[in-house]
Amino acid sequence: MSTLPVVAAVDGSDDSLRALDWALDAARRRGAPLRVAHVRQYAAWTQPGAPVVAAPADDQVLADVRAHLENRADLPDTEYVGLDGAIGVLLPELGSTAQLMVLGSRGRGGFASLLLGSTSMAAARDAECPVVVVPRPGREVHGDAPAGPGPRVVVGLQVDSPDEATLAFAFTEAALRGARLQVVAAYPWPVQSWAAPGELVPAMIDQDAVESETRALAEGFLAPHSSRHPDVRAEPYIAPGDAAGHLVAASKDADLVVVGRHRRRLLAPARMMGSVTQAVLLHAASPVAVVPPAPPED
């Protein structure tokens, strides 16, 4: 297991303290150190590559975190880091020396109606390590998805463009938690085609055949990961329609939902999360892990 730290981003809010507790549990499971980071947004003009200035030693937020963690059993090696700068820049940069970053869905400030803060969005989009966003409790989700007793990790799988990093993270997380892995693979239905300008007609495709092919592809992509993690029971869930809706429905009572981030493209070089990942971050009831794509093969 990597000895890189698990980073918990804190700002003194209740959301960040929930994220801190989640990060502490993750560090224990991984046998990793914990790095608690507080970025004080004083220099909004800070650009990537600009010098990072250490915050004063009397950082009250970090002092409160120390008190929050005081007398915790089995506390891993813990480092407290205070920085001044643009939070949307410095937090993603901390991900370059971390195996995991955890933060709350919203911090201090902003509008009470926001479901996801700009800091969480920036970290999930730009960090080089996987980022877990912990939502506020009480989110209601709608829709039906198979659940069952016991711990459960959910992962989204695109059978037309699977990402190995996302699957590897999901299997590892399920193994660490002694959880089964629910693999959600959605296929578009109904399939329609253009007959004439402005006219859509149903395509002559058998739905059972589409579902069977989707299942076969999913099982093929899962096979090498299952062989590396024989203790993880992977359960493909094949369903028609919107992938985001199925993942959000599956998030109810799940330990974690794992989704991937889009790979950079030639004509779109900026980092992108994708509409499904963004929708899951906005609406899932469980914590959501956003995993950067595996680097392209040479």
mmCIF file of C-alpha atoms in Angstrom:
data_model
loop_
_atom_site.group_PDB
_atom_site.id
_atom_site.type_symbol
_atom_site.label_atom_id
_atom_site.label_comp_id
_atom_site.label_asym_id
_atom_site.label_seq_id
_atom_site.Cartn_x
_atom_site.Cartn_y
_atom_site.Cartn_z
ATOM 1 C CA MET A 1 0.000 0.000 0.000
ATOM 2 C CA SER A 2 1.280 3.464 -0.854
ATOM 3 C CA THR A 3 2.760 5.468 2.019
ATOM 4 C CA LEU A 4 1.582 8.720 0.488
ATOM 5 C CA PRO A 5 -0.800 10.522 2.865
ATOM 6 C CA VAL A 6 -4.537 10.847 2.825
ATOM 7 C CA VAL A 7 -5.297 14.582 2.684
ATOM 8 C CA ALA A 8 -8.284 16.014 4.547
ATOM 9 C CA ALA A 9 -9.205 19.553 3.515
ATOM 10 C CA VAL A 10 -10.701 21.526 6.423
ATOM 11 C CA ASP A 11 -12.087 25.019 6.838
ATOM 12 C CA GLY A 12 -13.804 24.868 10.223
ATOM 13 C CA SER A 13 -17.237 23.968 8.850
ATOM 14 C CA ASP A 14 -19.269 20.956 9.964
ATOM 15 C CA ASP A 15 -18.976 19.630 6.408
ATOM 16 C CA SER A 16 -15.195 19.598 6.615
ATOM 17 C CA LEU A 17 -15.235 17.872 10.020
ATOM 18 C CA ARG A 18 -17.384 15.076 8.538
ATOM 19 C CA ALA A 19 -14.862 14.825 5.706
ATOM 20 C CA LEU A 20 -12.035 14.747 8.260
ATOM 21 C CA ASP A 21 -13.602 11.785 10.049
ATOM 22 C CA TRP A 22 -14.023 9.988 6.704
ATOM 23 C CA ALA A 23 -10.383 10.715 5.812
ATOM 24 C CA LEU A 24 -9.215 9.455 9.206
ATOM 25 C CA ASP A 25 -11.012 6.148 8.636
ATOM 26 C CA ALA A 26 -9.539 5.921 5.110
ATOM 27 C CA ALA A 27 -6.012 6.531 6.413
ATOM 28 C CA ARG A 28 -6.427 3.813 9.043
ATOM 29 C CA ARG A 29 -7.651 1.299 6.460
ATOM 30 C CA ARG A 30 -4.691 2.078 4.201
ATOM 31 C CA GLY A 31 -2.066 2.232 6.932
ATOM 32 C CA ALA A 32 -1.277 5.724 5.631
ATOM 33 C CA PRO A 33 -0.430 9.014 7.346
ATOM 34 C CA LEU A 34 -3.061 11.732 7.556
ATOM 35 C CA ARG A 35 -2.381 15.240 6.308
ATOM 36 C CA VAL A 36 -4.854 17.901 7.461
ATOM 37 C CA ALA A 37 -4.760 20.953 5.213
ATOM 38 C CA HIS A 38 -6.314 24.375 5.726
ATOM 39 C CA VAL A 39 -6.027 26.898 2.897
ATOM 40 C CA ARG A 40 -6.815 30.467 3.903
ATOM 41 C CA GLN A 41 -8.051 32.311 0.856
ATOM 42 C CA TYR A 42 -6.211 35.598 1.257
ATOM 43 C CA ALA A 43 -4.441 35.845 -2.079
ATOM 44 C CA ALA A 44 -7.101 35.260 -4.685
ATOM 45 C CA TRP A 45 -4.651 36.244 -7.418
ATOM 46 C CA THR A 46 -2.380 33.262 -6.751
ATOM 47 C CA GLN A 47 -1.584 31.417 -9.970
ATOM 48 C CA PRO A 48 -0.337 27.847 -10.431
ATOM 49 C CA GLY A 49 3.382 27.694 -9.722
ATOM 50 C CA ALA A 50 3.349 30.746 -7.465
ATOM 51 C CA PRO A 51 5.204 30.451 -4.135
ATOM 52 C CA VAL A 52 3.187 28.896 -1.317
ATOM 53 C CA VAL A 53 3.351 30.779 1.965
ATOM 54 C CA ALA A 54 2.919 28.903 5.221
ATOM 55 C CA ALA A 55 0.115 30.192 7.431
ATOM 56 C CA PRO A 56 0.864 31.434 10.953
ATOM 57 C CA ALA A 57 1.251 28.828 13.691
ATOM 58 C CA ASP A 58 -1.850 30.093 15.513
ATOM 59 C CA ASP A 59 -4.234 28.918 12.782
ATOM 60 C CA GLN A 60 -7.511 28.549 14.716
ATOM 61 C CA VAL A 61 -9.032 26.099 12.258
ATOM 62 C CA LEU A 62 -6.107 23.702 12.662
ATOM 63 C CA ALA A 63 -6.190 24.214 16.438
ATOM 64 C CA ASP A 64 -9.858 23.189 16.450
ATOM 65 C CA VAL A 65 -9.055 20.140 14.334
ATOM 66 C CA ARG A 66 -6.347 19.091 16.778
ATOM 67 C CA ALA A 67 -8.925 19.297 19.559
ATOM 68 C CA HIS A 68 -11.421 17.331 17.425
ATOM 69 C CA LEU A 69 -8.885 14.516 16.974
ATOM 70 C CA GLU A 70 -7.527 14.598 20.502
ATOM 71 C CA ASN A 71 -7.575 11.255 22.304
ATOM 72 C CA ARG A 72 -8.740 9.367 19.189
ATOM 73 C CA ALA A 73 -7.711 5.740 19.331
ATOM 74 C CA ASP A 74 -5.287 4.475 16.672
ATOM 75 C CA LEU A 75 -4.643 7.958 15.316
ATOM 76 C CA PRO A 76 -2.214 7.609 12.386
ATOM 77 C CA ASP A 77 0.791 9.853 11.943
ATOM 78 C CA THR A 78 -0.844 13.241 11.426
ATOM 79 C CA GLU A 79 0.562 16.375 9.840
ATOM 80 C CA TYR A 80 -1.136 19.778 9.987
ATOM 81 C CA VAL A 81 -0.550 22.101 7.026
ATOM 82 C CA GLY A 82 -1.715 25.705 6.868
ATOM 83 C CA LEU A 83 -1.379 27.639 3.597
ATOM 84 C CA ASP A 84 -2.321 31.054 2.269
ATOM 85 C CA GLY A 85 -3.460 31.345 -1.321
ATOM 86 C CA ALA A 86 -6.190 30.577 -3.818
ATOM 87 C CA ILE A 87 -7.925 27.486 -2.491
ATOM 88 C CA GLY A 88 -9.014 26.307 -5.938
ATOM 89 C CA VAL A 89 -5.331 26.219 -6.944
ATOM 90 C CA LEU A 90 -3.564 25.009 -3.809
ATOM 91 C CA LEU A 91 -5.880 22.126 -2.900
ATOM 92 C CA PRO A 92 -5.537 20.371 -6.280
ATOM 93 C CA GLU A 93 -1.765 20.866 -6.062
ATOM 94 C CA LEU A 94 -1.715 19.036 -2.715
ATOM 95 C CA GLY A 95 -3.137 16.065 -4.574
ATOM 96 C CA SER A 96 0.150 15.568 -6.439
ATOM 97 C CA THR A 97 1.740 14.209 -3.237
ATOM 98 C CA ALA A 98 -1.282 12.311 -1.868
ATOM 99 C CA GLN A 99 -2.928 8.960 -2.501
ATOM 100 C CA LEU A 100 -6.372 10.355 -1.697
ATOM 101 C CA MET A 101 -7.991 13.702 -0.936
ATOM 102 C CA VAL A 102 -11.204 14.071 1.079
ATOM 103 C CA LEU A 103 -13.347 17.164 1.525
ATOM 104 C CA GLY A 104 -16.914 18.149 2.272
ATOM 105 C CA SER A 105 -19.453 18.950 -0.406
ATOM 106 C CA ARG A 106 -19.618 22.536 0.826
ATOM 107 C CA GLY A 107 -17.519 24.724 3.055
ATOM 108 C CA ARG A 108 -18.054 28.029 4.743
ATOM 109 C CA GLY A 109 -19.651 30.791 2.746
ATOM 110 C CA GLY A 110 -21.646 30.513 -0.458
ATOM 111 C CA PHE A 111 -25.392 30.075 -0.752
ATOM 112 C CA ALA A 112 -27.210 27.704 1.574
ATOM 113 C CA SER A 113 -29.039 26.155 -1.395
ATOM 114 C CA LEU A 114 -25.840 25.049 -3.151
ATOM 115 C CA LEU A 115 -25.498 21.283 -3.400
ATOM 116 C CA LEU A 116 -21.801 21.387 -4.268
ATOM 117 C CA GLY A 117 -19.281 24.124 -3.548
ATOM 118 C CA SER A 118 -16.783 25.479 -6.068
ATOM 119 C CA THR A 119 -13.824 24.198 -4.003
ATOM 120 C CA SER A 120 -15.102 20.614 -4.074
ATOM 121 C CA MET A 121 -15.766 20.905 -7.801
ATOM 122 C CA ALA A 122 -12.274 22.274 -8.503
ATOM 123 C CA ALA A 123 -10.549 19.587 -6.449
ATOM 124 C CA ALA A 124 -12.549 16.762 -8.045
ATOM 125 C CA ARG A 125 -11.817 18.150 -11.509
ATOM 126 C CA ASP A 126 -8.136 19.059 -11.154
ATOM 127 C CA ALA A 127 -6.406 16.958 -8.468
ATOM 128 C CA GLU A 128 -3.968 14.285 -9.624
ATOM 129 C CA CYS A 129 -5.176 11.825 -6.985
ATOM 130 C CA PRO A 130 -8.683 10.424 -6.416
ATOM 131 C CA VAL A 131 -10.930 12.882 -4.568
ATOM 132 C CA VAL A 132 -13.727 11.852 -2.209
ATOM 133 C CA VAL A 133 -16.522 14.370 -1.642
ATOM 134 C CA VAL A 134 -18.585 13.723 1.492
ATOM 135 C CA PRO A 135 -22.147 15.077 1.241
ATOM 136 C CA ARG A 136 -24.256 16.521 3.996
ATOM 137 C CA PRO A 137 -26.419 13.889 5.705
ATOM 138 C CA GLY A 138 -30.064 13.565 4.813
ATOM 139 C CA ARG A 139 -29.915 13.728 1.023
ATOM 140 C CA GLU A 140 -32.908 11.938 -0.436
ATOM 141 C CA VAL A 141 -32.541 9.912 -3.605
ATOM 142 C CA HIS A 142 -35.242 8.427 -5.786
ATOM 143 C CA GLY A 143 -35.333 5.397 -8.010
ATOM 144 C CA ASP A 144 -34.823 1.702 -7.501
ATOM 145 C CA ALA A 145 -31.537 -0.167 -7.478
ATOM 146 C CA PRO A 146 -30.660 -3.517 -5.893
ATOM 147 C CA ALA A 147 -29.082 -2.998 -2.498
ATOM 148 C CA GLY A 148 -29.067 -5.802 0.078
ATOM 149 C CA PRO A 149 -27.423 -6.069 3.492
ATOM 150 C CA GLY A 150 -23.788 -5.423 4.316
ATOM 151 C CA PRO A 151 -21.233 -2.856 3.162
ATOM 152 C CA ARG A 152 -21.442 -1.939 -0.500
ATOM 153 C CA VAL A 153 -19.297 0.061 -2.913
ATOM 154 C CA VAL A 154 -20.823 1.212 -6.206
ATOM 155 C CA VAL A 155 -18.864 1.935 -9.382
ATOM 156 C CA GLY A 156 -20.008 3.247 -12.739
ATOM 157 C CA LEU A 157 -18.753 1.378 -15.819
ATOM 158 C CA GLN A 158 -18.935 2.662 -19.384
ATOM 159 C CA VAL A 159 -18.603 -0.456 -21.482
ATOM 160 C CA ASP A 160 -17.761 1.572 -24.585
ATOM 161 C CA SER A 161 -14.860 3.374 -22.862
ATOM 162 C CA PRO A 162 -13.939 1.680 -19.558
ATOM 163 C CA ASP A 163 -11.248 3.249 -17.393
ATOM 164 C CA GLU A 164 -8.928 0.843 -15.606
ATOM 165 C CA ALA A 165 -8.001 3.359 -12.887
ATOM 166 C CA THR A 166 -11.637 3.749 -11.836
ATOM 167 C CA LEU A 167 -12.232 -0.004 -11.680
ATOM 168 C CA ALA A 168 -8.943 -0.611 -9.841
ATOM 169 C CA PHE A 169 -9.790 2.021 -7.221
ATOM 170 C CA ALA A 170 -13.293 0.606 -6.733
ATOM 171 C CA PHE A 171 -12.049 -2.964 -6.271
ATOM 172 C CA THR A 172 -9.344 -1.825 -3.847
ATOM 173 C CA GLU A 173 -11.826 0.219 -1.833
ATOM 174 C CA ALA A 174 -14.260 -2.707 -1.668
ATOM 175 C CA ALA A 175 -11.442 -4.992 -0.488
ATOM 176 C CA LEU A 176 -10.397 -2.507 2.207
ATOM 177 C CA ARG A 177 -13.975 -2.332 3.476
ATOM 178 C CA GLY A 178 -14.847 -6.011 3.151
ATOM 179 C CA ALA A 179 -17.655 -4.862 0.872
ATOM 180 C CA ARG A 180 -19.275 -6.238 -2.233
ATOM 181 C CA LEU A 181 -18.909 -4.194 -5.400
ATOM 182 C CA GLN A 182 -22.019 -3.194 -7.323
ATOM 183 C CA VAL A 183 -21.055 -2.369 -10.927
ATOM 184 C CA VAL A 184 -23.580 -0.150 -12.705
ATOM 185 C CA ALA A 185 -23.423 -0.403 -16.500
ATOM 186 C CA ALA A 186 -26.189 1.507 -18.274
ATOM 187 C CA TYR A 187 -27.026 1.283 -21.949
ATOM 188 C CA PRO A 188 -29.041 3.843 -23.956
ATOM 189 C CA TRP A 189 -32.657 2.865 -24.493
ATOM 190 C CA PRO A 190 -34.802 3.370 -26.474
ATOM 191 C CA VAL A 191 -32.382 3.648 -29.407
ATOM 192 C CA GLN A 192 -33.601 6.047 -32.060
ATOM 193 C CA SER A 193 -32.351 7.005 -35.499
ATOM 194 C CA TRP A 194 -33.022 9.847 -37.921
ATOM 195 C CA ALA A 195 -35.415 9.052 -40.766
ATOM 196 C CA ALA A 196 -35.716 12.572 -42.120
ATOM 197 C CA PRO A 197 -34.876 16.079 -40.887
ATOM 198 C CA GLY A 198 -36.724 16.526 -37.606
ATOM 199 C CA GLU A 199 -38.100 12.974 -37.571
ATOM 200 C CA LEU A 200 -36.903 10.286 -35.158
ATOM 201 C CA VAL A 201 -37.939 6.662 -35.451
ATOM 202 C CA PRO A 202 -37.166 3.707 -33.177
ATOM 203 C CA ALA A 203 -34.234 1.617 -34.363
ATOM 204 C CA MET A 204 -34.919 -2.031 -35.170
ATOM 205 C CA ILE A 205 -32.723 -3.398 -32.360
ATOM 206 C CA ASP A 206 -33.648 -6.067 -29.863
ATOM 207 C CA GLN A 207 -33.329 -4.781 -26.283
ATOM 208 C CA ASP A 208 -32.501 -8.205 -24.874
ATOM 209 C CA ALA A 209 -29.579 -8.453 -27.288
ATOM 210 C CA VAL A 210 -28.289 -5.024 -26.266
ATOM 211 C CA GLU A 211 -28.541 -5.912 -22.580
ATOM 212 C CA SER A 212 -26.843 -9.271 -23.130
ATOM 213 C CA GLU A 213 -23.967 -7.651 -25.034
ATOM 214 C CA THR A 214 -23.575 -4.970 -22.354
ATOM 215 C CA ARG A 215 -23.408 -7.646 -19.652
ATOM 216 C CA ALA A 216 -20.845 -9.682 -21.587
ATOM 217 C CA LEU A 217 -18.631 -6.630 -22.082
ATOM 218 C CA ALA A 218 -18.940 -5.633 -18.418
ATOM 219 C CA GLU A 219 -18.031 -9.111 -17.181
ATOM 220 C CA GLY A 220 -15.025 -9.150 -19.505
ATOM 221 C CA PHE A 221 -13.712 -5.843 -18.159
ATOM 222 C CA LEU A 222 -14.266 -6.964 -14.568
ATOM 223 C CA ALA A 223 -12.564 -10.347 -14.912
ATOM 224 C CA PRO A 224 -8.906 -9.233 -14.475
ATOM 225 C CA HIS A 225 -9.794 -7.091 -11.458
ATOM 226 C CA SER A 226 -11.761 -9.952 -9.896
ATOM 227 C CA SER A 227 -8.746 -12.236 -10.306
ATOM 228 C CA ARG A 228 -6.594 -9.710 -8.423
ATOM 229 C CA HIS A 229 -9.239 -9.328 -5.701
ATOM 230 C CA PRO A 230 -10.810 -12.789 -5.285
ATOM 231 C CA ASP A 231 -12.288 -11.701 -1.954
ATOM 232 C CA VAL A 232 -14.421 -8.995 -3.620
ATOM 233 C CA ARG A 233 -17.788 -10.096 -4.965
ATOM 234 C CA ALA A 234 -18.508 -8.010 -8.053
ATOM 235 C CA GLU A 235 -22.177 -7.774 -9.026
ATOM 236 C CA PRO A 236 -22.902 -6.306 -12.485
ATOM 237 C CA TYR A 237 -26.120 -4.306 -12.590
ATOM 238 C CA ILE A 238 -27.159 -3.800 -16.214
ATOM 239 C CA ALA A 239 -29.965 -1.298 -16.805
ATOM 240 C CA PRO A 240 -31.374 0.815 -19.630
ATOM 241 C CA GLY A 241 -31.413 4.578 -19.614
ATOM 242 C CA ASP A 242 -29.560 7.274 -17.711
ATOM 243 C CA ALA A 243 -26.328 6.168 -15.999
ATOM 244 C CA ALA A 244 -26.376 9.103 -13.575
ATOM 245 C CA GLY A 245 -29.873 8.260 -12.386
ATOM 246 C CA HIS A 246 -28.960 4.629 -11.726
ATOM 247 C CA LEU A 247 -25.792 5.606 -9.838
ATOM 248 C CA VAL A 248 -27.631 8.138 -7.689
ATOM 249 C CA ALA A 249 -30.335 5.578 -6.883
ATOM 250 C CA ALA A 250 -27.644 3.031 -5.977
ATOM 251 C CA SER A 251 -25.978 5.551 -3.640
ATOM 252 C CA LYS A 252 -28.699 5.073 -1.035
ATOM 253 C CA ASP A 253 -27.098 3.292 1.941
ATOM 254 C CA ALA A 254 -23.884 2.694 -0.040
ATOM 255 C CA ASP A 255 -20.492 3.183 1.590
ATOM 256 C CA LEU A 256 -19.116 4.909 -1.500
ATOM 257 C CA VAL A 257 -19.890 5.607 -5.158
ATOM 258 C CA VAL A 258 -16.899 5.594 -7.521
ATOM 259 C CA VAL A 259 -16.952 7.456 -10.829
ATOM 260 C CA GLY A 260 -14.292 8.409 -13.345
ATOM 261 C CA ARG A 261 -13.127 11.723 -14.722
ATOM 262 C CA HIS A 262 -12.909 12.379 -18.458
ATOM 263 C CA ARG A 263 -9.588 11.912 -20.174
ATOM 264 C CA ARG A 264 -8.117 14.992 -21.828
ATOM 265 C CA ARG A 265 -8.791 15.136 -25.552
ATOM 266 C CA LEU A 266 -6.880 16.752 -28.399
ATOM 267 C CA LEU A 267 -9.565 19.370 -29.041
ATOM 268 C CA ALA A 268 -10.523 19.682 -25.345
ATOM 269 C CA PRO A 269 -7.222 19.707 -23.425
ATOM 270 C CA ALA A 270 -8.695 21.070 -20.188
ATOM 271 C CA ARG A 271 -9.629 18.626 -17.432
ATOM 272 C CA MET A 272 -13.313 17.716 -17.486
ATOM 273 C CA MET A 273 -15.500 15.669 -15.165
ATOM 274 C CA GLY A 274 -18.340 14.788 -17.502
ATOM 275 C CA SER A 275 -22.078 15.210 -17.042
ATOM 276 C CA VAL A 276 -22.615 11.856 -15.289
ATOM 277 C CA THR A 277 -19.874 12.480 -12.725
ATOM 278 C CA GLN A 278 -21.125 15.987 -12.057
ATOM 279 C CA ALA A 279 -24.707 14.786 -11.599
ATOM 280 C CA VAL A 280 -23.593 12.066 -9.169
ATOM 281 C CA LEU A 281 -21.583 14.611 -7.157
ATOM 282 C CA LEU A 282 -24.616 16.875 -6.963
ATOM 283 C CA HIS A 283 -27.206 14.299 -5.957
ATOM 284 C CA ALA A 284 -25.693 11.106 -4.470
ATOM 285 C CA ALA A 285 -26.567 10.321 -0.863
ATOM 286 C CA SER A 286 -23.225 8.628 -0.159
ATOM 287 C CA PRO A 287 -19.662 9.908 -0.416
ATOM 288 C CA VAL A 288 -18.452 10.026 -4.030
ATOM 289 C CA ALA A 289 -14.921 9.241 -5.219
ATOM 290 C CA VAL A 290 -13.835 10.912 -8.479
ATOM 291 C CA VAL A 291 -10.886 9.037 -10.000
ATOM 292 C CA PRO A 292 -8.508 10.593 -12.555
ATOM 293 C CA PRO A 293 -8.143 8.527 -15.731
ATOM 294 C CA ALA A 294 -5.302 6.083 -16.142
ATOM 295 C CA PRO A 295 -2.399 7.630 -18.078
ATOM 296 C CA PRO A 296 -2.413 6.768 -21.788
ATOM 297 C CA GLU A 297 -0.216 3.902 -22.857
ATOM 298 C CA ASP A 298 2.865 4.769 -24.930
#
